[in-house]
Coordinates of N, CA, C and O and ligand atoms in Angstrom, one line a residue:
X1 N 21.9 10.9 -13.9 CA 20.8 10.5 -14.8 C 19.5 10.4 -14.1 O 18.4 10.7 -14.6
X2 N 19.7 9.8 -12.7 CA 18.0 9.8 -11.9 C 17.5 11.0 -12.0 O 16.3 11.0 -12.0
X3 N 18.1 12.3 -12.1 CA 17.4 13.8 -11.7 C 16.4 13.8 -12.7 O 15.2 14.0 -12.6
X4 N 17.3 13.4 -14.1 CA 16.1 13.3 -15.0 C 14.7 12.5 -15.0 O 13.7 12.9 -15.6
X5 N 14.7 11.8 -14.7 CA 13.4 10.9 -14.8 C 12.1 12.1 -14.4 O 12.1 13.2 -13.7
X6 N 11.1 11.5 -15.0 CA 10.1 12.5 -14.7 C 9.0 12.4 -13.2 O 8.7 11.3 -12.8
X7 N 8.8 13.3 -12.7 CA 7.9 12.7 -11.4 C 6.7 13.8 -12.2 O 6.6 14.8 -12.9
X8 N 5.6 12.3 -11.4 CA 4.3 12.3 -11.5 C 3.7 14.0 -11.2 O 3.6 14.6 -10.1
X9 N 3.4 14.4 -12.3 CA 3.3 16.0 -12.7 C 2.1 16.3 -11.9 O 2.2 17.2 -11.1
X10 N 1.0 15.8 -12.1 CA -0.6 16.3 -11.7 C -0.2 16.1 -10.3 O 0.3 17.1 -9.7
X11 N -0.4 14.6 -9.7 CA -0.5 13.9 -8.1 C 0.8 14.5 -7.8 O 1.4 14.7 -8.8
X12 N 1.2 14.8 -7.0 CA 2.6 14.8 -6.4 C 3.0 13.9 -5.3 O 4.1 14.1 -4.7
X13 N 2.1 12.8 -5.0 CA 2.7 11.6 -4.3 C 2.5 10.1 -5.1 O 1.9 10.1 -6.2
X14 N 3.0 9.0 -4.5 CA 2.7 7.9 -5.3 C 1.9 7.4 -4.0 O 2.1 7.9 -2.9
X15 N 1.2 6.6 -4.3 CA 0.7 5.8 -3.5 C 0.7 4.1 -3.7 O 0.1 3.7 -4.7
X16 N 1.3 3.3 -3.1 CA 1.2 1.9 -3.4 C -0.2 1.3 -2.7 O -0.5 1.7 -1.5
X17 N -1.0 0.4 -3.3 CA -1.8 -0.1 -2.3 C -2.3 -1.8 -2.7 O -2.1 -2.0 -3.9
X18 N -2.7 -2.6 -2.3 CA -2.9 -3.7 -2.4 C -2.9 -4.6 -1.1 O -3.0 -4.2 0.0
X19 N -2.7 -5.9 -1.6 CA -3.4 -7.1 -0.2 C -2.1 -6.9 0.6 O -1.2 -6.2 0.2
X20 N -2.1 -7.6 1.6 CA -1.3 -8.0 2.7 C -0.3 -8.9 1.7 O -0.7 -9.9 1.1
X21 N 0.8 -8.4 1.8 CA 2.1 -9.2 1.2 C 2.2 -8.7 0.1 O 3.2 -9.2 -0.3
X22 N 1.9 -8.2 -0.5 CA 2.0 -7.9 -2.3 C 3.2 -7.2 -2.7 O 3.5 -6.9 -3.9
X23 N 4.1 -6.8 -1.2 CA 5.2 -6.0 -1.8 C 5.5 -4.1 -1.6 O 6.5 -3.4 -1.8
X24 N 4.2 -3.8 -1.1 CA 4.2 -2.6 -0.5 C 5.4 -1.8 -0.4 O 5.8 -0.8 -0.9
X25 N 5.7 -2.6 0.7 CA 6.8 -1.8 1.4 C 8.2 -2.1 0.9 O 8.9 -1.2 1.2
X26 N 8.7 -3.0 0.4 CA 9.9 -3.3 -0.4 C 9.8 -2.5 -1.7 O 10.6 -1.6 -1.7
X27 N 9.3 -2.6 -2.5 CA 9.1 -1.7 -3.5 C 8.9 -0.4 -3.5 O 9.2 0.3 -4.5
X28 N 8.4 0.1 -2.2 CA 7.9 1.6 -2.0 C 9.3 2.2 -1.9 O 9.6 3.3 -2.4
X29 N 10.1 1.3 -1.2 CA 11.4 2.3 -0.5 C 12.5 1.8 -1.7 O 13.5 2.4 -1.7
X30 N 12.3 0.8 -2.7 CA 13.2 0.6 -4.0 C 12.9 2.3 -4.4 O 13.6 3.3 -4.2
X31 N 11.5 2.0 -5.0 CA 11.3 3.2 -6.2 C 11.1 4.7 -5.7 O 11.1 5.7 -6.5
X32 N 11.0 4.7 -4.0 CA 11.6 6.0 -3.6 C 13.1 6.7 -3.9 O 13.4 7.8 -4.6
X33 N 13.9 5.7 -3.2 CA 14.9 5.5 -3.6 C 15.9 6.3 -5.1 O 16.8 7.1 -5.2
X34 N 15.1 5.3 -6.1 CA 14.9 5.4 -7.3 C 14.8 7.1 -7.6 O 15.8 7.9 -7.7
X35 N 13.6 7.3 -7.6 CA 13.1 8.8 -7.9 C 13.7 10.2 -7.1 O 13.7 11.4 -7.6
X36 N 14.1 9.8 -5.7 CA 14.8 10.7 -5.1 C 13.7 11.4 -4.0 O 13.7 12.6 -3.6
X37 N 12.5 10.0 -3.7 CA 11.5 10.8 -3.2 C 11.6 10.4 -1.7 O 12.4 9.6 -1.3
X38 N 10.9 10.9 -0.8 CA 9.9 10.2 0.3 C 10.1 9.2 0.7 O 11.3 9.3 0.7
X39 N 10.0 8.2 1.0 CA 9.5 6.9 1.5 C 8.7 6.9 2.8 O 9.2 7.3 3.8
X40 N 7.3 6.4 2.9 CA 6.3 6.4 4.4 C 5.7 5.4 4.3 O 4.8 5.1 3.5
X41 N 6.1 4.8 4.9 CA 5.1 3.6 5.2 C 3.8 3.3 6.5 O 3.7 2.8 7.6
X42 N 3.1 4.0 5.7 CA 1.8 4.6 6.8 C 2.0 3.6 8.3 O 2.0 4.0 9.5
X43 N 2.0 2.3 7.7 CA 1.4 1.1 9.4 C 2.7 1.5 10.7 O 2.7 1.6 11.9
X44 N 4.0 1.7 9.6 CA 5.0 2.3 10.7 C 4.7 3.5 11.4 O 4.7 3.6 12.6
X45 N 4.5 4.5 10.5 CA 4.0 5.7 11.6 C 2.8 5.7 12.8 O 2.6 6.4 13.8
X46 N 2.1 4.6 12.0 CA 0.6 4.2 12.7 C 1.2 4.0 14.1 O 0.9 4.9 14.9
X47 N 1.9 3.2 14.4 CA 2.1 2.0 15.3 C 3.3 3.1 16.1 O 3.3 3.3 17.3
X48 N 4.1 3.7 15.3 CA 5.4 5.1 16.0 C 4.5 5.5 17.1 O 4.6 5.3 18.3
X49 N 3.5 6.1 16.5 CA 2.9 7.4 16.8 C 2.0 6.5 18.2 O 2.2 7.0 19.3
X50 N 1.1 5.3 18.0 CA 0.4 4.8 18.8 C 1.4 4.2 20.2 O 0.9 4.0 21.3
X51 N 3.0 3.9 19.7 CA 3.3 3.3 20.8 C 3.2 2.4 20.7 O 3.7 1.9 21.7
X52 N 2.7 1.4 19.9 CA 1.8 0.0 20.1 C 2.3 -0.8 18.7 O 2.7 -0.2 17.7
X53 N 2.1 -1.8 18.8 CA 2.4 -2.7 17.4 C 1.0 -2.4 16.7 O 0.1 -1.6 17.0
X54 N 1.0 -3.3 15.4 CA -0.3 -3.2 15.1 C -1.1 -3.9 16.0 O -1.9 -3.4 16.8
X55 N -0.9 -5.0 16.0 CA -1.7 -6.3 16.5 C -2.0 -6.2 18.0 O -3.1 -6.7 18.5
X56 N -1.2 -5.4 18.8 CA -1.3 -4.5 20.0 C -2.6 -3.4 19.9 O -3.5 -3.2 20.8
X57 N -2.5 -2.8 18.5 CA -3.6 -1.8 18.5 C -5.0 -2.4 17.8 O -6.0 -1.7 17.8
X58 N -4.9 -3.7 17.4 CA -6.3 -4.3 17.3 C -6.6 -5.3 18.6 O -7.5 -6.1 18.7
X59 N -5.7 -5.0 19.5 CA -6.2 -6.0 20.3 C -7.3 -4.9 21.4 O -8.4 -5.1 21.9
X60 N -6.3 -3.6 21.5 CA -6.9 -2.8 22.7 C -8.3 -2.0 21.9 O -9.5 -1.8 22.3
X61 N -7.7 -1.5 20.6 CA -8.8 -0.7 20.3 C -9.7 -1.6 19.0 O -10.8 -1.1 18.6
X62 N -9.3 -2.6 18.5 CA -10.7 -2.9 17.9 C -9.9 -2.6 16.4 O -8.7 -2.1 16.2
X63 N -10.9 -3.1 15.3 CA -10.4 -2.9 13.7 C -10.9 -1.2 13.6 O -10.5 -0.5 12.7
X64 N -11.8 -0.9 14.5 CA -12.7 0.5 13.8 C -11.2 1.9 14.8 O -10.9 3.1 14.6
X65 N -10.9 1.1 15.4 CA -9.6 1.9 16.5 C -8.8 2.5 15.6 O -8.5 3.7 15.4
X66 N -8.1 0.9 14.8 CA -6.9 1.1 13.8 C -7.3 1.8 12.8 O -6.6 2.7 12.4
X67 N -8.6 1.5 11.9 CA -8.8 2.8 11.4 C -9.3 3.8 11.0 O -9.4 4.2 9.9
X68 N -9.7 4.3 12.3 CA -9.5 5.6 12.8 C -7.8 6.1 12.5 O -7.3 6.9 11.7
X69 N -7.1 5.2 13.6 CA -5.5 5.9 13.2 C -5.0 5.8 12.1 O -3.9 6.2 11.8
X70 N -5.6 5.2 11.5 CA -5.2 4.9 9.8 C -5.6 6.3 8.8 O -5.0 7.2 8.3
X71 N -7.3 6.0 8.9 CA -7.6 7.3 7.8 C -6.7 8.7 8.4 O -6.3 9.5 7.6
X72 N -6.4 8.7 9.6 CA -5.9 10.0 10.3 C -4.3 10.3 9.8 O -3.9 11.5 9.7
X73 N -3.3 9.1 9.5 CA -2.7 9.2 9.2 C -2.4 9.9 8.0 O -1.8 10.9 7.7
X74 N -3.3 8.8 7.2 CA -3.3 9.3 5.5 C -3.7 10.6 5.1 O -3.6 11.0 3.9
X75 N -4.0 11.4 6.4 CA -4.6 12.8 6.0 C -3.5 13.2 6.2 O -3.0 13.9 5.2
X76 N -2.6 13.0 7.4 CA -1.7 13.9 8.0 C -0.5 14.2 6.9 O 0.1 15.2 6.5
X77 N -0.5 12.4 6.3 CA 1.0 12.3 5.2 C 1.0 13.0 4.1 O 1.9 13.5 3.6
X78 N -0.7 13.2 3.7 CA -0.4 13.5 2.6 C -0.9 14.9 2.1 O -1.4 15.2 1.1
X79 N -0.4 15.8 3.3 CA -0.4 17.5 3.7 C 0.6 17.7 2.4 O 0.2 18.6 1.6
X80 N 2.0 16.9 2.0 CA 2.6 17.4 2.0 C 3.2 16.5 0.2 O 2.6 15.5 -0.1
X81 N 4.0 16.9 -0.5 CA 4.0 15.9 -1.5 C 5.6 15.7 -1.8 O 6.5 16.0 -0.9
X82 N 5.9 15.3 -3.0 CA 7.0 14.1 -3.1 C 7.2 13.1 -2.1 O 8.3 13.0 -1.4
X83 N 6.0 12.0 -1.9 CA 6.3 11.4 -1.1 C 6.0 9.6 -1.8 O 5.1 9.7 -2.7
X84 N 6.4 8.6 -1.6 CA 6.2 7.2 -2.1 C 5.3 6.7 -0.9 O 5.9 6.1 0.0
X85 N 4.0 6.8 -0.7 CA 3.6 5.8 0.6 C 3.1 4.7 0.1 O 2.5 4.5 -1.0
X86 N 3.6 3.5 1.5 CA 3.0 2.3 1.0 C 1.9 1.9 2.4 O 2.4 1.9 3.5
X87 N 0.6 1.6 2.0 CA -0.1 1.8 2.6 C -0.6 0.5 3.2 O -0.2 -0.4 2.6
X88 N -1.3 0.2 4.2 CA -1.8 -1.0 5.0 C -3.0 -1.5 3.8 O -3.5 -0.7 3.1
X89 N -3.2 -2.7 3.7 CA -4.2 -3.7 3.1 C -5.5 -2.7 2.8 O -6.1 -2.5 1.8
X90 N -5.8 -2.3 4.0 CA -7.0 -2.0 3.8 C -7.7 -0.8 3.9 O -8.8 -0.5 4.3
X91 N -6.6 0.1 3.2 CA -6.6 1.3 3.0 C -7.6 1.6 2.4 O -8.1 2.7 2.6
X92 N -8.2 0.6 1.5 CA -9.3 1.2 0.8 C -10.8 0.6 1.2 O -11.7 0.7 0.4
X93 N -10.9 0.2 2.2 CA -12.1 -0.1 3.1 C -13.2 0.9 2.8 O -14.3 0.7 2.4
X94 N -12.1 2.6 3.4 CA -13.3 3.5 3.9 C -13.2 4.7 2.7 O -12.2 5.5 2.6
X95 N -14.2 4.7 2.0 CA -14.4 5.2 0.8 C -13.7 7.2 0.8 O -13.4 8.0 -0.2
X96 N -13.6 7.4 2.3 CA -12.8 8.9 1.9 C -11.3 8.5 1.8 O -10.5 9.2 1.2
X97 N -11.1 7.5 2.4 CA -9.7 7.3 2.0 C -9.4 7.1 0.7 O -8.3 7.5 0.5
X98 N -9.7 6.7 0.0 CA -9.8 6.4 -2.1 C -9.7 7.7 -2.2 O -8.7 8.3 -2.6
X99 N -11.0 8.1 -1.7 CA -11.0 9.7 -2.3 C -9.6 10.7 -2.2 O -9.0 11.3 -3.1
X100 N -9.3 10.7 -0.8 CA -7.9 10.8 -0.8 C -7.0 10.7 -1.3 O -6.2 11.7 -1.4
X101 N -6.6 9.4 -2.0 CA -5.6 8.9 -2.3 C -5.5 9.5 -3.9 O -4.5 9.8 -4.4
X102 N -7.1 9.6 -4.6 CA -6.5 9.3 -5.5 C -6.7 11.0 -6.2 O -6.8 11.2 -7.4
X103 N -6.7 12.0 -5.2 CA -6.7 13.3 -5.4 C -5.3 13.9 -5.0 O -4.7 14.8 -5.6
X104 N -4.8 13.2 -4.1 CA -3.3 13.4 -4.2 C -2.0 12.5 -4.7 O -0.8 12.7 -4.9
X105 N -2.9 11.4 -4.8 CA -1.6 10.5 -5.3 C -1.9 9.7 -7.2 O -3.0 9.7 -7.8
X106 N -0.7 9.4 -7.4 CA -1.2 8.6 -8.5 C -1.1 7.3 -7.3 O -0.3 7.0 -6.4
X107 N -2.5 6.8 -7.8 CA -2.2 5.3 -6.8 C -2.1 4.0 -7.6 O -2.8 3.7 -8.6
X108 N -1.4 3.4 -7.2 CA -0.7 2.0 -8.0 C -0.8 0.8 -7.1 O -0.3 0.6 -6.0
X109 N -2.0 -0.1 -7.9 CA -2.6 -1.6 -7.3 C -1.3 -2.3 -7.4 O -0.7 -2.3 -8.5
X110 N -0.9 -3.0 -6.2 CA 0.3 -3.8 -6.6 C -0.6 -5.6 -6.6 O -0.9 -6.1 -5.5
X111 N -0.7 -6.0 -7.5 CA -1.8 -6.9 -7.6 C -0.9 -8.0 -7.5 O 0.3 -7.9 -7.8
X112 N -1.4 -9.1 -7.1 CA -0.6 -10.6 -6.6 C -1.9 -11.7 -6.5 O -3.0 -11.5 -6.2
X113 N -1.1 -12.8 -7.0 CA -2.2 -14.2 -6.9 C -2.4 -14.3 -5.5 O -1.9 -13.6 -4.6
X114 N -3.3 -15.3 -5.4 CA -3.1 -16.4 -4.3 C -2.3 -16.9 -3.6 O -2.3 -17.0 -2.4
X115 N -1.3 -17.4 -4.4 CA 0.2 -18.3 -4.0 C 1.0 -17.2 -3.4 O 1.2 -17.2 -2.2
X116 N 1.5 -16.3 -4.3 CA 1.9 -15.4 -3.8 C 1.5 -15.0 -2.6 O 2.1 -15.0 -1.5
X117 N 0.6 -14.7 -2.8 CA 0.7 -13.8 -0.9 C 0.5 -15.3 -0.4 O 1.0 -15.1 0.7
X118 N 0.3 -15.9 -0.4 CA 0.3 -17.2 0.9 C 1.6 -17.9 1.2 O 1.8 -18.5 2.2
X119 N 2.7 -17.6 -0.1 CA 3.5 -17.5 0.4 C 4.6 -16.4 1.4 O 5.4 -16.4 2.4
X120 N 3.9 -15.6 0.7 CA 5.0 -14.2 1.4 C 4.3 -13.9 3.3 O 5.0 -13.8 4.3
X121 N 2.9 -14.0 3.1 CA 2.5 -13.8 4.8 C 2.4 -15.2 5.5 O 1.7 -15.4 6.5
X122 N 3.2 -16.2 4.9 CA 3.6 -17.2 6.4 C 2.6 -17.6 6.7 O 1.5 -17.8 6.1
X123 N 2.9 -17.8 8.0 CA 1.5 -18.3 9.1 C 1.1 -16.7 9.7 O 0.8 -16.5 10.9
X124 N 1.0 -15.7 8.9 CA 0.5 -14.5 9.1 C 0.6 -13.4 10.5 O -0.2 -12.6 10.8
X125 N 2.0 -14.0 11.1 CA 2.2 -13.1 12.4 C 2.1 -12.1 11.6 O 2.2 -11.9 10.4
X126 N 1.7 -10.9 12.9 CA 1.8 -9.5 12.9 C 0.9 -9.1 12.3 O 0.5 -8.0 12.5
X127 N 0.1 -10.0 11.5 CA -1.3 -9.3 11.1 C -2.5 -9.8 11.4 O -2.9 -10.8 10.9
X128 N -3.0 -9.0 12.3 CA -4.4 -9.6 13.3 C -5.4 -10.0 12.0 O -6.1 -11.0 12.2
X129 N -5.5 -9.6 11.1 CA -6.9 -9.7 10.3 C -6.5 -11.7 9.8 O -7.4 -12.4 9.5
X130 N -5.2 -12.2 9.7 CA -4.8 -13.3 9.5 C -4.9 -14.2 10.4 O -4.9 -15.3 10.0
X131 N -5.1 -14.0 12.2 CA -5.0 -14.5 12.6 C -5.4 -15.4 13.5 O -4.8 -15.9 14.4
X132 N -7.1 -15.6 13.2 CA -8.0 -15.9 13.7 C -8.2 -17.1 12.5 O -8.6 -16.7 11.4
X133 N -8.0 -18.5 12.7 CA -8.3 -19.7 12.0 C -7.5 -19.5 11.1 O -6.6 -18.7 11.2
X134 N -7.7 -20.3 9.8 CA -7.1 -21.0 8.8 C -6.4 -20.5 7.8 O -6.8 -20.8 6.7
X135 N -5.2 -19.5 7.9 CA -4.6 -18.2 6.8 C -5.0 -18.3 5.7 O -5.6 -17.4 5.1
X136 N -4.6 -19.7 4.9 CA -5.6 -19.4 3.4 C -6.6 -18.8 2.9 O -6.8 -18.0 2.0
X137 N -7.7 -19.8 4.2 CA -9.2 -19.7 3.8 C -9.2 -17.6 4.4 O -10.3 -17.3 4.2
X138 N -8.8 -17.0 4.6 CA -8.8 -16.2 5.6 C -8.4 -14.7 4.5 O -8.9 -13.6 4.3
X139 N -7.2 -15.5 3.9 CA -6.6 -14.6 2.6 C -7.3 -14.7 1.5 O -7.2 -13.7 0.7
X140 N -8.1 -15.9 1.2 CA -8.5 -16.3 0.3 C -10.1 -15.1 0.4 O -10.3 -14.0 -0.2
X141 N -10.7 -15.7 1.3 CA -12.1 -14.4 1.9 C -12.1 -13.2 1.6 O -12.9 -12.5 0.9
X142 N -10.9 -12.9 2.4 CA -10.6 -11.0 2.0 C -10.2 -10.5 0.9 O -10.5 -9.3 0.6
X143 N -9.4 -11.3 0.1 CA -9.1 -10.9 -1.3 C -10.0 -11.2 -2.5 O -9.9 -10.6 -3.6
X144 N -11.0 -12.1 -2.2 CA -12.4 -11.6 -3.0 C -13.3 -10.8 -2.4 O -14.3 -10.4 -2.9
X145 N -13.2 -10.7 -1.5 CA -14.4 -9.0 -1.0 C -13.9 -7.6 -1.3 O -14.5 -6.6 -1.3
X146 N -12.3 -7.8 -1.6 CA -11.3 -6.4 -1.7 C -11.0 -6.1 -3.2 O -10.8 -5.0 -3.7
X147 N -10.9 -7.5 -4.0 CA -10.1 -7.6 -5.2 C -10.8 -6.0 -5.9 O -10.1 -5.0 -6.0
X148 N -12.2 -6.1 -6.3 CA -12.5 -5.1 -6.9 C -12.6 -3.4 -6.5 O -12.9 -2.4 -7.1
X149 N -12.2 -3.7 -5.2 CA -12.2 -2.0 -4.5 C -10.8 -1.6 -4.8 O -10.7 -0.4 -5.1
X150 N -9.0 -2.6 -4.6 CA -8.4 -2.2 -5.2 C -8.3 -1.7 -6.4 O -7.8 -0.6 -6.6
X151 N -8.9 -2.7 -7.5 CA -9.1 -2.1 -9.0 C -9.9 -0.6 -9.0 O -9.5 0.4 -9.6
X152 N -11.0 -0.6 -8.4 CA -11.3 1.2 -8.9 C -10.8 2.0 -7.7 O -11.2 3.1 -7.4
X153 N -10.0 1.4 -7.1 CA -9.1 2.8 -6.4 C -7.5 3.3 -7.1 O -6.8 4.3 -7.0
X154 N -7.1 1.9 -7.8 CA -6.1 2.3 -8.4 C -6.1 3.2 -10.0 O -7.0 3.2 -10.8
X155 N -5.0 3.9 -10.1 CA -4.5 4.5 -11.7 C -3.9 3.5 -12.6 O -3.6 3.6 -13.8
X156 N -3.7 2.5 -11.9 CA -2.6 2.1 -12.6 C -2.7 0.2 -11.7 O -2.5 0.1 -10.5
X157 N -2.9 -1.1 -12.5 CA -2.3 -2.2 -11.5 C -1.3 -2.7 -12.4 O -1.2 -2.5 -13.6
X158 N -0.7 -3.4 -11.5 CA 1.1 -3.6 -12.0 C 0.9 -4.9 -11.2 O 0.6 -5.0 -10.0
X159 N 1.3 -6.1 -12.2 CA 1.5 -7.2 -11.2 C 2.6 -7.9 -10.5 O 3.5 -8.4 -11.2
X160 N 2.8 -8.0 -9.2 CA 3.9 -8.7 -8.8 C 4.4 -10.3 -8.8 O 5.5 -10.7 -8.2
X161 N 3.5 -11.2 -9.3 CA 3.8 -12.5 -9.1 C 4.5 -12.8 -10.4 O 4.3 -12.5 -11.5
X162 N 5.9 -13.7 -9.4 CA 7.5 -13.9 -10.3 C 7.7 -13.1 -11.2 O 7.5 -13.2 -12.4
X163 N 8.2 -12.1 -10.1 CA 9.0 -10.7 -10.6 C 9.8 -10.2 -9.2 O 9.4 -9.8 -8.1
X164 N 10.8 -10.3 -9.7 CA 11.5 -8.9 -8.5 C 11.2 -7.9 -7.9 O 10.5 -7.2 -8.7
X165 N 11.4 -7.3 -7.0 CA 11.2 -5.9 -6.7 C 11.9 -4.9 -7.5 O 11.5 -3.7 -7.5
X166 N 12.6 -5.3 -8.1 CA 13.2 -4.7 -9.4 C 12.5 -4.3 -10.6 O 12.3 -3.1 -11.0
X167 N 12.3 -5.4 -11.3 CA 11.6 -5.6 -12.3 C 10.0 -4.4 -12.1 O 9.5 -3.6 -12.9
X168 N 9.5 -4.7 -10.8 CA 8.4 -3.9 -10.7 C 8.7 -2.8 -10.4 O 7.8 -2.1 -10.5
X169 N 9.9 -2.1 -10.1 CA 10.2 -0.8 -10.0 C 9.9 0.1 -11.8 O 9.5 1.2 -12.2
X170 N 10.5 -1.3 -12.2 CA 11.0 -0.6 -13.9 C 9.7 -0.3 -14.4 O 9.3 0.8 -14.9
X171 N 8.8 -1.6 -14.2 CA 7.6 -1.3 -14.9 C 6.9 0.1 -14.6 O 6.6 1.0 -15.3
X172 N 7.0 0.0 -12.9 CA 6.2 1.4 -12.7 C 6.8 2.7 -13.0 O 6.2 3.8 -13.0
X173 N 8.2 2.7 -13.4 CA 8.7 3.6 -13.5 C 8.2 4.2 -15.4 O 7.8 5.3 -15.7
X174 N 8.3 2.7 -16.4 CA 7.7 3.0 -17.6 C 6.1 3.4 -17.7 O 5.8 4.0 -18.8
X175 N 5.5 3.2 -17.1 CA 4.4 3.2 -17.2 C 3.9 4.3 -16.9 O 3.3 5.0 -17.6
X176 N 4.4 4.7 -15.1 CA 3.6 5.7 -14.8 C 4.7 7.3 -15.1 O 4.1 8.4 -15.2
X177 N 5.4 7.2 -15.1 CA 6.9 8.2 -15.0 C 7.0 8.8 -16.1 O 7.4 10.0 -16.2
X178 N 6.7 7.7 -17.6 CA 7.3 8.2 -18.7 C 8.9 7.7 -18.9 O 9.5 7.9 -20.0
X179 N 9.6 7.0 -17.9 CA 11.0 7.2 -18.4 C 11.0 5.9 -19.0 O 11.9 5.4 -19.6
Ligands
S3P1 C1 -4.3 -4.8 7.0 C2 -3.0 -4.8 6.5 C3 -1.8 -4.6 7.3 C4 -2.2 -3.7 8.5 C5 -3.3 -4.2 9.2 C6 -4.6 -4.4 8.4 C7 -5.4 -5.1 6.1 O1 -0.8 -4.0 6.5 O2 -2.5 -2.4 8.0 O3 -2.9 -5.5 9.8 O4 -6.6 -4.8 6.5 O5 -5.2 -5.7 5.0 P1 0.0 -4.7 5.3 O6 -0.9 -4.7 4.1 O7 1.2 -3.9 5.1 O8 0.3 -6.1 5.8

């Protein structure tokens, strides 16, 4: 029955994007999964390819370091299509990356409160941009300077707060798929 479902006819990749914790990457490899696609999780290849963790590669090269290997990635992944990527936070910083995304992918805002992500990133190991003072005030900052760059880079926002990774599979699947 999955053969049938429809994939995204124009884009031929999905793109997930949103804040730090929203679900990215759990969801990306559900609804890969799902569709019989891809699964990339850009920050993993970032960090493959560099040798280095993230937090390793903002320590030696700096935020402008990481993305460099970021926009660089997103060119490389998305040569090629049927693919689900879930992308780092701040993918949509550097305005050719939008452009990118949203010429090859359908891209999908995975949108989350406050609580939510302050629940899900902890005391924010592994992510340098959390890790300097007070994670709230920190998540709190960046998610009103970002909130509206995700909205016009996405096709589509889909919310994740109390909901399963399930549940958001379905929705994206009704919404953007057709099934
Ligand atoms: C970042 C988010 C991280 C990672 C890096 C920077 C950001 O990815 O790319 O730490 O700027 O929001 P996740 O969104 O997967 O945590």
């Amino acid at each position: 029955m999955w053969e049938k479902r429809k994939k995204p006819e124009k884009r031929k990749n999905i793109a997930l994007i949103g804040f730090m914790g929203a679900g990215k990457s759990t969801i990306g490899t559900l609804l890969a999964r799902r569709l019989g696609m891809r699964f990339v999780d850009l920050d993993e290849d970032i960090s493959r390819e560099a040798g280095m963790s993230i937090p390793e590669i903002f320590q030696r090269e700096g935020e402008e370091g990481f993305r460099d290997r970021e926009s660089r990635a997103l060119r490389e992944k998305l040569h090629g299509e049927g693919k689900v990527l879930a992308c780092g936070g701040g993918i949509i910083l550097r305005p050719e990356n939008v452009d990118l995304l949203r010429e090859r992918c359908t891209v999908i805002y995975l949108q989350a409160g406050r609580e939510t992500i302050l629940q899900r990133v902890g005391g924010g190991e592994g992510r340098p941009l959390l890790a300097a003072g007070d994670v709230a005030e920190r998540v709190e900052e960046l998610m009103a300077r970002r909130e509206e760059a995700y909205r016009r880079a996405a096709h589509v926002v889909v919310t994740t707060d109390e909901r399963t990774p399930e549940e958001v599979v379905e929705e994206i699947e009704r919404r953007c798929l057709g099934s």
